[in-house]
Amino acid sequence: MSPGSYNGGAVVAMIGKNCVAIASDKRFGVQMQTIGTEFSKVFPVTEKSYVGLPGLTTDTQTLQEIFRFKANMYKLREEREIEPRTLSKLVSSTLYERRWGPYFVHPLVAGLDKNNQPFICAMDLIGCITETCDFVVGGTSEENLFGICESVWEPDLEPEDLFETISQALLCSIDRDCFAGWGAVVHVITPERVITRTLKSRMD
Amino acid sequence: METNIIPRKGGFNFDNYKRNLFLEQKGLTLPKVTKTGTTIVGALFKDGVVLGADTRATGGSIVQDKDIIKISYIAPNIYCCGAGTAADTLFTTALISSQLELHRLTTGRQSRFNSAETMLKQLLFRHQGHIGAALILGGYDINGPVLAHIYPHGSSEHHPYITMGSGSLAAVSVLETRWTKNLERQDAIDMVKDAVEAGIFNDLGSGSNVNLVVIEKNKTESLREYSKPTPHHPKNCDYKYKRGTTAILKESIKDLVVVTDGEAMDIS
Amino acid sequence: MECLIGIVGKDFVLVAADATATSSVNIFKTDEDKSRDLNKHIIMLYSGEAGDAVNFAEYIQRNVRFYGIKNGIELNPKAAATFTRRELAQSLRSRKPYMVNLLIAGYDITKTTPHLYWIDYLGSSIEAPHVAHGYGSYYTVSFLDKHHHPDLTLEEAKILIKKCIDEIKHRLILNLPDFKIKVVDKDGIREIVI
């Protein structure tokens, strides 16, 4: 049993045409027992950037508090919102600082920058950034998500098409993962609005 | 509680170390980190040095990233290839690069290869091999072109051609066959490209494209994706889902205020 | 192994904790109260290593009380749960971590809503309509999942929790002869006997 599969969870982020989407399952469990079904692993940091923190839940929650604090301090100091790329460096250096006593999370950052250019990236638990221009995945369904995203993702998806693609990719992946599932939530971030949808999914 | 939220000045933080030991004792196994699983190559030629690397990052047997940049900037005249734990190579080179930048601003002189090499090896030695960065450092300073490799424990050696990483066994055969003294620029580039490709095709930890950096006197050229030996074949048809495929339970839309700069105030 | 159960109803939270104090293979007493009132509308149930649990519960209790005295306004259940989670997560990074599992039940008097939080010794915290800690949870979670609904009245909840306790007494190999049951609502915290 690894810390990553103790509580379970899956997060995926994708880039579309002038938009990004980030989605998460909602299960919270302790090993094989499901305790809650309203626990999304994706949190907003600014209006247009979100961070997903699948992994050991205690660390998910501690880091969420830390990042909210650091992003708010950044806003006060710089008098502007943190950009998603800067946010990813903040997350990365926070994790690498704990190189030999890491937080057990697999963070994803997704957002639109000040020019509304899409940005997504993933990190390992010690902050090695993987920045891509298609999709990033994390959590217990990581391998499933890699497979299906590689197949269904395509460039320049409009927000509504991106929503369908990311939703189906997530739902299919968590159906084959015992540790994730029990509901899902998707955020589609466009320059004009953020659309948050709760998906109907299998509850087993 | 406040002590935990005051920003730290730097250095590593071991707060979680005890807890993670405790979790390990409870039977949890530590998760994998991203490795470069690399083929990196460097070679001297007549009046410069070529560095080459593949672009695959792995986590266990999963390809985490198909297009990672493994040749890091150290100074305008010094670059560094990294193999090993990806986070370690990236942060180590970034740290030394920033220290050298400050040093250049203080002294107003070009960075010396030896400074970079010594700073890197002292950092690695200080951490006794726990920072898993295996580096090939290449540069051109007042002493001409230089090439060195630095091991995670902090030892370093200068060689005319070097390869490291899991694909080094494949790459070294190309270098041993083709390297000669005073190679021409293009011959050196071709040789390094072929050496990295040997790693890409014959080592499972290496893959995707070849990135090169050529450093010469007062000139550094970065050749990203110099060779793409494994092109991705586009799908003939697409799998686009029809809109409305996914059943939704709840929807909330947050409209964002679009702020545009107005006319400048007339202050004449 | 100890057992804590919580059920959120329409305008209250019903919680139950087994009343058995054990050490090694011995039962010391069967009327132990494994809870502390954090303030008038928040109760914390604890289980875990005997010394740790009481010590931690009282530490949290006093800090939450102190907050109320200092600021003239009481913490709401969510704030109390967040504070407790953070303290537990912090303690886990120390030489001797607290091995405590908790339920925090409260009634938010400003929003007039009942809340129930489940917190484990690692510092994971979630809010849920019905939760349980300990071996008893294997029976009660599935049972409550089937029978719980958002408009649960106190009478219905009493029946549910009685059935949960009966099931634990019936099926669990361990002897848990008695439970202390408490309800939190707009009027505060009180013990009830079923």
XYZ file of C-alpha atoms in Angstrom:
666
model
C 0.000 0.000 0.000
C 1.426 3.353 -0.998
C 0.431 6.701 0.545
C -1.044 7.607 -2.832
C -3.597 4.809 -2.713
C -4.406 5.006 1.021
C -7.231 7.492 0.480
C -7.588 7.157 -3.306
C -8.496 9.743 -5.915
C -7.973 10.818 -9.505
C -7.409 14.190 -11.135
C -6.976 15.109 -14.798
C -6.443 18.417 -16.602
C -6.654 19.169 -20.323
C -6.030 22.039 -22.671
C -8.627 23.127 -25.222
C -8.923 26.058 -27.590
C -8.428 29.137 -25.389
C -9.630 27.142 -22.405
C -8.542 24.538 -19.893
C -10.440 21.945 -17.906
C -9.588 20.197 -14.663
C -11.596 17.346 -13.203
C -11.506 15.193 -10.108
C -13.378 12.271 -8.575
C -15.141 12.808 -5.255
C -14.394 9.690 -3.212
C -12.735 9.891 0.159
C -11.854 6.532 1.632
C -9.503 4.805 4.004
C -8.024 1.887 2.137
C -11.007 -0.176 0.998
C -13.669 1.638 3.027
C -15.417 4.648 1.521
C -16.094 7.322 4.133
C -17.269 10.296 2.084
C -18.470 11.038 -1.428
C -18.180 14.817 -1.502
C -14.419 15.257 -1.489
C -13.104 16.937 -4.613
C -9.323 17.163 -4.864
C -9.381 20.318 -7.000
C -9.242 23.760 -5.417
C -9.387 27.241 -6.897
C -6.359 29.404 -6.104
C -7.345 32.412 -8.176
C -10.346 33.025 -10.417
C -8.620 31.458 -13.401
C -6.172 28.986 -11.902
C -6.917 25.755 -10.109
C -4.732 23.233 -8.379
C -5.495 19.512 -8.078
C -3.908 17.577 -5.226
C -4.575 13.856 -5.428
C -2.672 11.787 -2.863
C -2.722 11.316 0.895
C -5.695 13.373 2.090
C -4.049 14.885 5.164
C -1.358 16.318 2.862
C -3.935 17.370 0.255
C -5.654 19.431 2.935
C -2.471 20.805 4.525
C -1.089 21.850 1.142
C -4.366 23.410 0.106
C -4.134 25.600 3.204
C -0.476 26.433 2.478
C -1.097 27.317 -1.177
C -4.111 29.447 -0.367
C -1.986 31.294 2.183
C 0.992 31.710 -0.153
C -1.128 32.795 -3.125
C -2.924 35.347 -0.937
C 0.398 36.658 0.368
C 1.608 36.940 -3.240
C -1.498 38.950 -4.098
C -0.912 41.332 -1.191
C 2.773 41.813 -1.973
C 2.552 42.075 -5.761
C -0.902 43.656 -5.981
C -1.909 41.227 -8.721
C -3.178 37.680 -9.004
C -0.614 34.903 -9.293
C -0.243 33.532 -12.825
C -0.684 29.792 -13.280
C 2.934 29.308 -14.397
C 4.173 31.194 -11.344
C 1.789 29.181 -9.199
C 3.297 25.977 -10.555
C 6.783 27.175 -9.532
C 5.429 28.043 -6.089
C 3.968 24.555 -5.739
C 7.140 22.989 -7.099
C 9.530 24.786 -4.755
C 7.253 24.156 -1.765
C 7.491 20.447 -2.537
C 11.210 20.360 -3.334
C 11.947 22.130 -0.067
C 10.746 18.883 1.501
C 12.965 16.733 -0.701
C 13.666 14.238 2.070
C 10.370 14.424 3.905
C 7.880 14.911 1.131
C 4.151 15.514 1.118
C 2.494 12.560 -0.562
C 0.669 14.346 -3.342
C 0.815 14.457 -7.117
C -0.134 18.065 -7.879
C -1.681 19.354 -11.090
C -2.005 23.030 -11.959
C -4.414 24.303 -14.615
C -5.382 27.816 -15.567
C -5.416 30.692 -17.996
C -2.708 33.327 -17.745
C -3.186 37.087 -18.044
C -3.295 36.822 -21.838
C -5.784 33.959 -21.502
C -3.229 31.462 -22.769
C -3.966 27.975 -21.411
C -1.463 26.419 -19.011
C -1.384 22.970 -17.433
C 1.310 21.031 -15.667
C 1.807 18.087 -13.348
C 4.449 17.397 -10.728
C 5.814 14.425 -8.855
C 5.845 14.469 -5.068
C 9.145 16.349 -4.905
C 8.185 19.037 -7.379
C 9.556 17.980 -10.770
C 7.352 19.917 -13.187
C 5.989 18.256 -16.304
C 4.522 20.944 -18.521
C 2.588 19.743 -21.535
C 0.350 21.191 -24.207
C -2.227 18.401 -24.168
C -3.178 16.773 -20.842
C -1.799 15.867 -17.435
C -3.056 13.226 -15.007
C -2.543 12.168 -11.402
C -3.813 9.933 -8.618
C -4.601 6.250 -8.326
C -6.175 6.196 -11.810
C -3.059 7.743 -13.338
C -2.254 4.823 -15.615
C -5.863 4.431 -16.772
C -6.081 8.156 -17.454
C -2.829 8.189 -19.422
C -4.205 5.509 -21.698
C -7.563 7.022 -22.442
C -6.366 10.625 -22.656
C -3.727 9.606 -25.185
C -6.580 8.223 -27.262
C -9.429 10.730 -26.915
C -7.645 14.072 -26.487
C -7.259 16.192 -29.572
C -6.080 19.755 -30.124
C -8.303 22.849 -30.259
C -11.392 21.492 -28.529
C -14.056 24.113 -27.809
C -15.049 24.407 -24.118
C -18.171 22.242 -24.526
C -16.261 19.554 -26.447
C -13.410 19.702 -23.955
C -15.947 19.138 -21.190
C -17.228 15.964 -22.867
C -13.718 14.676 -23.542
C -12.369 15.241 -20.029
C -15.563 13.929 -18.414
C -15.601 10.723 -20.417
C -11.871 10.200 -19.911
C -12.274 10.567 -16.140
C -15.446 8.489 -15.864
C -13.977 5.617 -17.886
C -10.765 5.660 -15.847
C -12.413 5.641 -12.434
C -14.739 2.828 -13.441
C -11.633 0.630 -13.596
C -10.138 1.929 -10.341
C -11.440 0.689 -6.981
C -9.891 3.588 -5.081
C -11.436 6.408 -7.107
C -14.902 7.294 -8.288
C -18.164 7.878 -6.396
C -18.983 11.071 -8.247
C -16.907 13.529 -10.229
C -16.609 17.260 -10.691
C -15.321 19.160 -13.742
C -14.230 22.792 -14.000
C -13.930 24.315 -17.468
C -12.063 27.621 -17.368
C -12.590 30.029 -20.263
C -11.668 33.723 -20.497
C -15.290 34.694 -19.827
C -16.477 32.199 -17.244
C -15.720 29.159 -15.142
C -18.203 26.345 -15.630
C -18.367 23.796 -12.812
C -20.366 20.654 -13.359
C -21.023 17.677 -11.122
C -21.228 14.486 -13.135
C -23.564 11.568 -12.768
C -21.383 8.540 -12.254
C -21.444 5.013 -10.927
C -21.459 4.890 -7.143
C -19.545 1.679 -6.556
C 0.957 27.304 14.550
C 2.193 30.608 13.137
C 5.708 29.208 12.806
C 4.505 26.978 10.009
C 3.227 29.732 7.792
C 6.089 32.206 8.036
C 7.988 31.898 4.749
C 11.330 30.226 5.186
C 14.575 31.751 3.984
C 15.799 28.667 2.152
C 17.289 25.266 2.692
C 15.576 21.942 3.036
C 12.708 21.263 5.393
C 12.618 17.996 7.285
C 9.293 18.513 9.120
C 7.632 15.568 7.415
C 10.584 13.206 7.781
C 9.544 11.697 11.124
C 5.980 11.284 10.025
C 6.985 9.569 6.803
C 9.205 7.166 8.735
C 6.213 6.439 10.936
C 4.020 5.822 7.878
C 6.683 3.550 6.445
C 6.721 1.551 9.683
C 2.960 1.164 9.299
C 3.622 -0.576 5.989
C 3.223 2.224 3.478
C 5.760 2.134 0.686
C 7.190 5.405 -0.579
C 5.897 6.409 -4.008
C 8.129 6.691 -7.051
C 9.641 9.953 -8.178
C 10.098 11.053 -11.774
C 13.395 9.881 -13.172
C 14.977 11.096 -16.333
C 15.964 7.534 -17.331
C 18.188 9.223 -19.761
C 20.666 9.241 -22.583
C 22.816 12.350 -22.274
C 25.902 12.959 -24.329
C 28.600 15.592 -24.584
C 31.579 15.855 -26.933
C 34.353 18.324 -27.656
C 35.091 19.321 -31.222
C 37.615 21.576 -32.907
C 36.427 24.834 -31.437
C 33.542 24.086 -29.172
C 31.440 21.563 -27.341
C 28.161 19.818 -28.206
C 25.684 18.612 -25.590
C 22.840 16.266 -26.480
C 19.932 14.666 -24.654
C 16.793 12.666 -25.278
C 13.444 14.026 -24.029
C 11.757 11.198 -22.113
C 10.919 11.365 -18.406
C 9.783 8.196 -16.659
C 8.067 7.261 -13.396
C 8.582 3.545 -12.947
C 7.589 2.091 -16.311
C 5.255 4.988 -17.196
C 6.385 7.676 -19.621
C 5.619 10.771 -17.549
C 6.683 13.333 -20.111
C 7.449 12.857 -23.795
C 9.176 16.176 -24.314
C 11.145 17.203 -21.243
C 14.160 19.498 -21.607
C 17.185 17.895 -19.997
C 19.807 20.441 -21.059
C 19.687 23.225 -18.494
C 21.045 26.724 -18.776
C 23.828 27.439 -16.303
C 25.330 30.570 -17.854
C 25.337 32.003 -21.395
C 28.533 30.043 -22.078
C 27.801 26.986 -19.921
C 25.047 24.377 -20.211
C 24.408 21.190 -18.304
C 22.761 17.852 -19.135
C 21.090 16.072 -16.219
C 20.360 12.423 -15.543
C 18.867 10.754 -12.481
C 16.076 12.121 -10.282
C 14.468 14.768 -12.479
C 13.608 17.188 -9.684
C 17.167 17.031 -8.354
C 18.798 17.812 -11.691
C 16.409 20.683 -12.395
C 16.653 22.324 -8.974
C 20.404 21.798 -8.615
C 21.178 23.400 -11.967
C 18.682 26.218 -11.359
C 20.276 26.973 -7.979
C 23.827 27.123 -9.329
C 22.689 29.058 -12.387
C 21.185 31.759 -10.182
C 24.291 31.956 -8.001
C 26.459 32.367 -11.105
C 24.189 35.075 -12.458
C 24.635 37.043 -9.222
C 28.363 36.407 -9.394
C 28.491 37.768 -12.962
C 26.553 40.860 -11.934
C 29.021 41.429 -9.090
C 32.215 40.850 -11.065
C 31.070 41.931 -14.521
C 32.925 39.006 -16.059
C 31.981 35.923 -17.970
C 31.367 32.878 -15.780
C 34.223 30.397 -15.637
C 33.575 26.744 -16.312
C 35.544 25.875 -13.207
C 33.280 27.986 -10.987
C 30.194 26.159 -12.204
C 31.863 22.766 -11.888
C 33.162 23.427 -8.391
C 29.892 24.864 -7.145
C 27.938 21.900 -8.482
C 30.298 19.269 -7.117
C 30.550 20.934 -3.723
C 26.769 21.102 -3.468
C 26.454 17.438 -4.406
C 29.280 16.351 -2.099
C 27.725 18.256 0.777
C 24.590 16.159 0.382
C 26.573 12.911 0.232
C 24.871 11.484 -2.847
C 21.335 12.021 -1.576
C 20.745 14.551 -4.345
C 20.468 12.138 -7.243
C 21.849 14.332 -10.000
C 24.322 12.952 -12.542
C 25.453 15.807 -14.739
C 27.397 16.495 -17.915
C 28.673 20.042 -17.835
C 29.851 21.693 -21.028
C 31.128 25.203 -21.589
C 33.492 27.565 -23.329
C 35.487 30.107 -21.344
C 38.917 31.751 -21.550
C 40.510 28.308 -21.427
C 38.598 27.153 -24.501
C 35.985 24.378 -24.675
C 35.642 22.095 -21.646
C 33.525 19.079 -20.841
C 33.119 17.359 -17.484
C 30.845 14.875 -15.821
C 29.788 15.161 -12.210
C 28.471 12.204 -10.233
C 25.793 12.446 -7.506
C 28.440 11.956 -4.795
C 30.366 15.002 -5.978
C 33.243 13.607 -8.003
C 34.026 15.068 -11.398
C 36.287 14.317 -14.322
C 37.158 16.066 -17.568
C 36.929 14.042 -20.773
C 36.785 14.817 -24.490
C 33.535 12.872 -24.871
C 31.102 11.709 -22.210
C 27.786 9.939 -21.935
C 25.655 9.250 -18.859
C 22.303 7.799 -17.925
C 20.644 4.461 -18.621
C 21.244 4.848 -22.357
C 24.947 5.535 -21.950
C 25.878 1.955 -22.838
C 24.251 2.329 -26.224
C 25.538 5.847 -26.787
C 29.125 5.166 -25.812
C 29.572 2.703 -28.670
C 28.794 5.463 -31.157
C 31.199 7.860 -29.434
C 33.984 5.284 -29.208
C 33.643 4.588 -32.937
C 33.326 8.098 -34.267
C 35.064 10.558 -31.959
C 38.434 11.888 -33.103
C 40.481 14.898 -32.171
C 39.553 18.176 -33.885
C 36.195 17.043 -35.222
C 34.402 19.497 -37.483
C 31.347 21.202 -35.987
C 28.789 19.407 -38.157
C 30.511 16.038 -37.687
C 30.379 16.484 -33.928
C 26.687 17.433 -34.066
C 25.898 14.391 -36.200
C 27.864 12.107 -33.914
C 26.120 13.359 -30.762
C 22.751 13.107 -32.474
C 23.467 9.522 -33.495
C 24.708 8.656 -30.010
C 21.513 9.988 -28.410
C 19.434 8.172 -31.019
C 21.251 4.958 -30.138
C 19.972 5.501 -26.611
C 16.470 6.410 -27.776
C 16.119 3.213 -29.809
C 18.017 0.743 -27.627
C 17.294 1.922 -24.080
C 13.736 1.767 -22.747
C 14.348 4.621 -20.327
C 15.181 7.011 -23.162
C 12.943 8.124 -25.986
C 11.262 10.791 -28.112
C 13.426 13.558 -29.574
C 17.015 14.787 -29.587
C 17.812 18.209 -28.146
C 21.244 19.692 -28.748
C 23.194 22.686 -27.516
C 26.353 23.809 -29.318
C 28.656 26.107 -27.359
C 31.458 27.926 -29.148
C 33.484 31.037 -28.471
C 31.006 33.879 -27.844
C 28.235 31.844 -29.443
C 25.778 29.363 -28.018
C 23.196 27.707 -30.201
C 20.281 25.740 -28.795
C 18.952 23.196 -31.283
C 15.646 22.000 -29.815
C 14.186 18.935 -31.482
C 17.230 18.702 -33.766
C 16.048 15.253 -34.642
C 12.596 13.709 -34.222
C 13.300 10.054 -34.978
C 9.999 8.791 -33.548
C 7.271 10.997 -35.032
C 3.744 10.708 -33.682
C 1.413 9.531 -36.424
C -1.799 11.534 -36.323
C -5.071 9.648 -36.001
C -6.906 9.178 -39.279
C -10.280 9.752 -37.612
C -11.233 11.354 -34.329
C -13.042 10.129 -31.237
C -14.874 13.374 -30.536
C -17.827 12.823 -28.212
C -21.174 14.324 -29.182
C -22.168 17.231 -26.958
C -24.522 16.015 -24.261
C -22.818 12.616 -23.892
C -22.066 13.165 -20.221
C -24.932 13.221 -17.731
C -24.768 16.209 -15.410
C -26.218 16.416 -11.907
C -25.489 20.043 -11.160
C -24.046 23.040 -12.969
C -22.776 26.346 -11.669
C -21.333 29.065 -13.859
C -19.149 31.820 -12.508
C -18.944 34.736 -14.932
C -15.642 36.538 -14.846
C -15.361 40.276 -15.111
C -13.206 41.159 -18.109
C -11.100 44.165 -17.195
C -9.859 46.205 -20.131
C -7.557 49.161 -19.932
C -9.480 52.372 -20.520
C -8.279 55.521 -22.221
C -5.369 57.148 -20.493
C -6.399 60.087 -18.349
C -5.833 63.450 -19.994
C -3.246 65.188 -17.874
C -2.097 67.787 -20.367
C -11.578 -1.603 19.598
C -13.521 1.513 20.242
C -16.411 2.755 18.182
C -17.772 6.217 17.406
C -20.894 6.878 15.325
C -22.444 10.116 14.079
C -25.647 10.893 12.211
C -26.744 14.272 10.900
C -30.485 14.888 10.966
C -32.709 17.698 9.786
C -31.661 20.157 12.506
C -29.448 18.167 14.854
C -26.534 15.758 15.019
C -26.805 12.523 16.949
C -23.555 10.953 18.117
C -22.718 7.804 20.019
C -19.493 6.554 21.549
C -18.927 3.234 23.228
C -18.437 3.629 26.988
C -15.828 0.959 27.513
C -12.435 1.841 28.957
C -9.913 -0.889 28.271
C -6.252 -1.521 28.708
C -4.578 -4.516 27.162
C -7.019 -7.417 27.710
C -8.815 -5.832 30.660
C -12.031 -3.869 30.825
C -11.713 -1.139 33.460
C -15.110 0.466 33.288
C -18.182 0.577 31.093
C -19.467 4.079 31.739
C -16.623 6.158 30.316
C -17.614 9.347 28.492
C -15.399 9.579 25.392
C -16.385 13.092 24.514
C -15.603 16.686 25.382
C -17.784 19.725 24.805
C -15.707 22.224 22.838
C -18.297 24.938 23.378
C -22.032 25.147 23.843
C -22.789 23.825 20.382
C -19.807 21.658 19.465
C -18.938 18.258 20.840
C -15.865 16.182 20.064
C -15.821 12.405 20.319
C -12.466 10.708 20.513
C -10.968 7.245 20.377
C -7.414 6.037 20.326
C -4.533 5.498 22.713
C -5.928 6.203 26.166
C -3.552 8.933 27.311
C -3.229 10.556 23.893
C -6.932 10.759 23.253
C -7.988 12.519 26.457
C -4.945 14.760 26.414
C -5.515 15.845 22.848
C -9.258 16.280 23.330
C -8.726 18.505 26.346
C -6.021 20.480 24.572
C -8.445 21.218 21.733
C -11.288 21.848 24.149
C -9.317 24.469 26.052
C -8.070 26.186 22.938
C -11.561 26.416 21.469
C -12.924 27.674 24.810
C -10.100 30.188 25.021
C -10.862 31.439 21.527
C -14.446 32.088 22.606
C -13.350 33.969 25.735
C -10.661 35.964 23.947
C -12.722 37.041 20.962
C -16.206 37.121 22.425
C -17.437 34.964 19.584
C -17.490 31.200 19.473
C -15.879 29.145 16.711
C -18.375 27.564 14.369
C -18.190 23.810 13.800
C -16.250 24.125 10.541
C -13.610 26.377 12.118
C -13.281 24.050 15.097
C -12.828 21.064 12.773
C -10.261 22.884 10.627
C -8.303 23.906 13.717
C -8.404 20.383 15.103
C -7.312 18.839 11.807
C -4.406 21.200 11.522
C -3.259 20.460 15.085
C -3.448 16.737 14.406
C -1.572 16.990 11.100
C 1.064 19.066 12.867
C 1.353 16.595 15.727
C 1.962 13.802 13.242
C 5.227 15.512 12.304
C 6.474 15.460 15.889
C 8.472 12.894 17.797
C 5.398 11.410 19.433
C 2.288 11.839 17.313
C -1.199 11.730 18.798
C -2.947 8.518 17.769
C -6.482 9.836 17.943
C -9.523 9.430 15.751
C -12.208 12.049 16.155
C -15.741 13.042 15.318
C -16.718 16.674 15.665
C -20.430 17.342 15.786
C -21.838 20.811 16.009
C -24.708 23.108 15.347
C -23.906 26.333 13.526
C -26.091 28.855 15.324
C -25.667 31.603 12.733
C -26.429 29.444 9.723
C -28.770 27.207 11.768
C -27.315 24.074 10.217
C -26.004 20.878 11.797
C -22.491 19.682 10.880
C -20.568 16.494 11.405
C -16.840 16.077 10.724
C -14.839 12.881 10.575
C -11.127 13.257 11.337
C -8.578 10.460 11.451
C -5.192 10.274 13.165
C -3.388 11.263 9.937
C -5.218 14.576 9.871
C -7.695 13.889 7.092
C -10.966 15.681 7.692
C -14.246 15.409 5.840
C -17.775 16.530 6.463
C -20.337 13.821 5.905
C -23.994 13.082 6.727
C -23.183 9.886 8.601
C -19.832 8.506 9.710
C -18.216 6.037 12.070
C -14.809 5.170 13.479
C -13.497 1.784 14.548
C -14.431 -1.792 13.708
C -18.082 -0.937 14.272
C -17.908 1.241 11.182
C -17.839 -1.821 8.931
C -21.417 -2.591 9.998
C -22.792 0.886 10.538
C -21.549 2.662 7.404
C -23.416 0.391 5.029
C -26.495 0.362 7.250
C -26.629 4.143 7.521
C -25.933 4.557 3.796
C -29.103 2.602 3.165
C -31.376 4.278 5.734
C -30.085 7.831 6.104
C -31.928 10.720 4.478
C -31.493 14.494 4.795
C -34.812 15.148 6.574
C -34.189 12.660 9.349
C -36.111 13.492 12.550
C -34.658 12.896 16.003
C -37.040 10.001 16.624
C -35.961 8.325 13.379
C -32.308 8.942 14.155
C -32.685 7.400 17.606
C -34.105 4.273 16.005
C -31.249 4.186 13.488
C -28.535 4.583 16.088
C -30.161 1.959 18.289
C -30.126 -0.455 15.379
C -26.473 0.376 14.708
C -25.546 -0.289 18.323
C -27.577 -3.486 18.402
C -25.797 -4.663 15.268
C -22.407 -3.955 16.817
C -23.338 -5.793 20.010
C -24.707 -8.635 17.931
C -21.986 -9.101 15.333
C -18.733 -7.660 16.606
C -16.458 -10.135 18.323
C -15.462 -7.476 20.842
C -17.627 -6.759 23.850
C -18.988 -3.207 23.799
C -21.811 -3.408 26.323
C -22.768 0.239 26.574
C -22.811 3.419 24.494
C -23.197 7.039 25.481
C -25.498 8.870 23.080
C -25.655 12.625 22.764
C -27.522 15.050 20.603
C -26.409 18.511 19.471
C -28.978 20.999 18.231
C -29.923 24.663 18.583
C -30.382 24.228 22.338
C -26.888 22.824 22.854
C -25.577 19.429 23.819
C -27.435 16.880 25.899
C -27.160 13.202 26.657
C -30.067 10.991 25.811
C -30.905 7.472 26.815
C -32.419 5.089 24.334
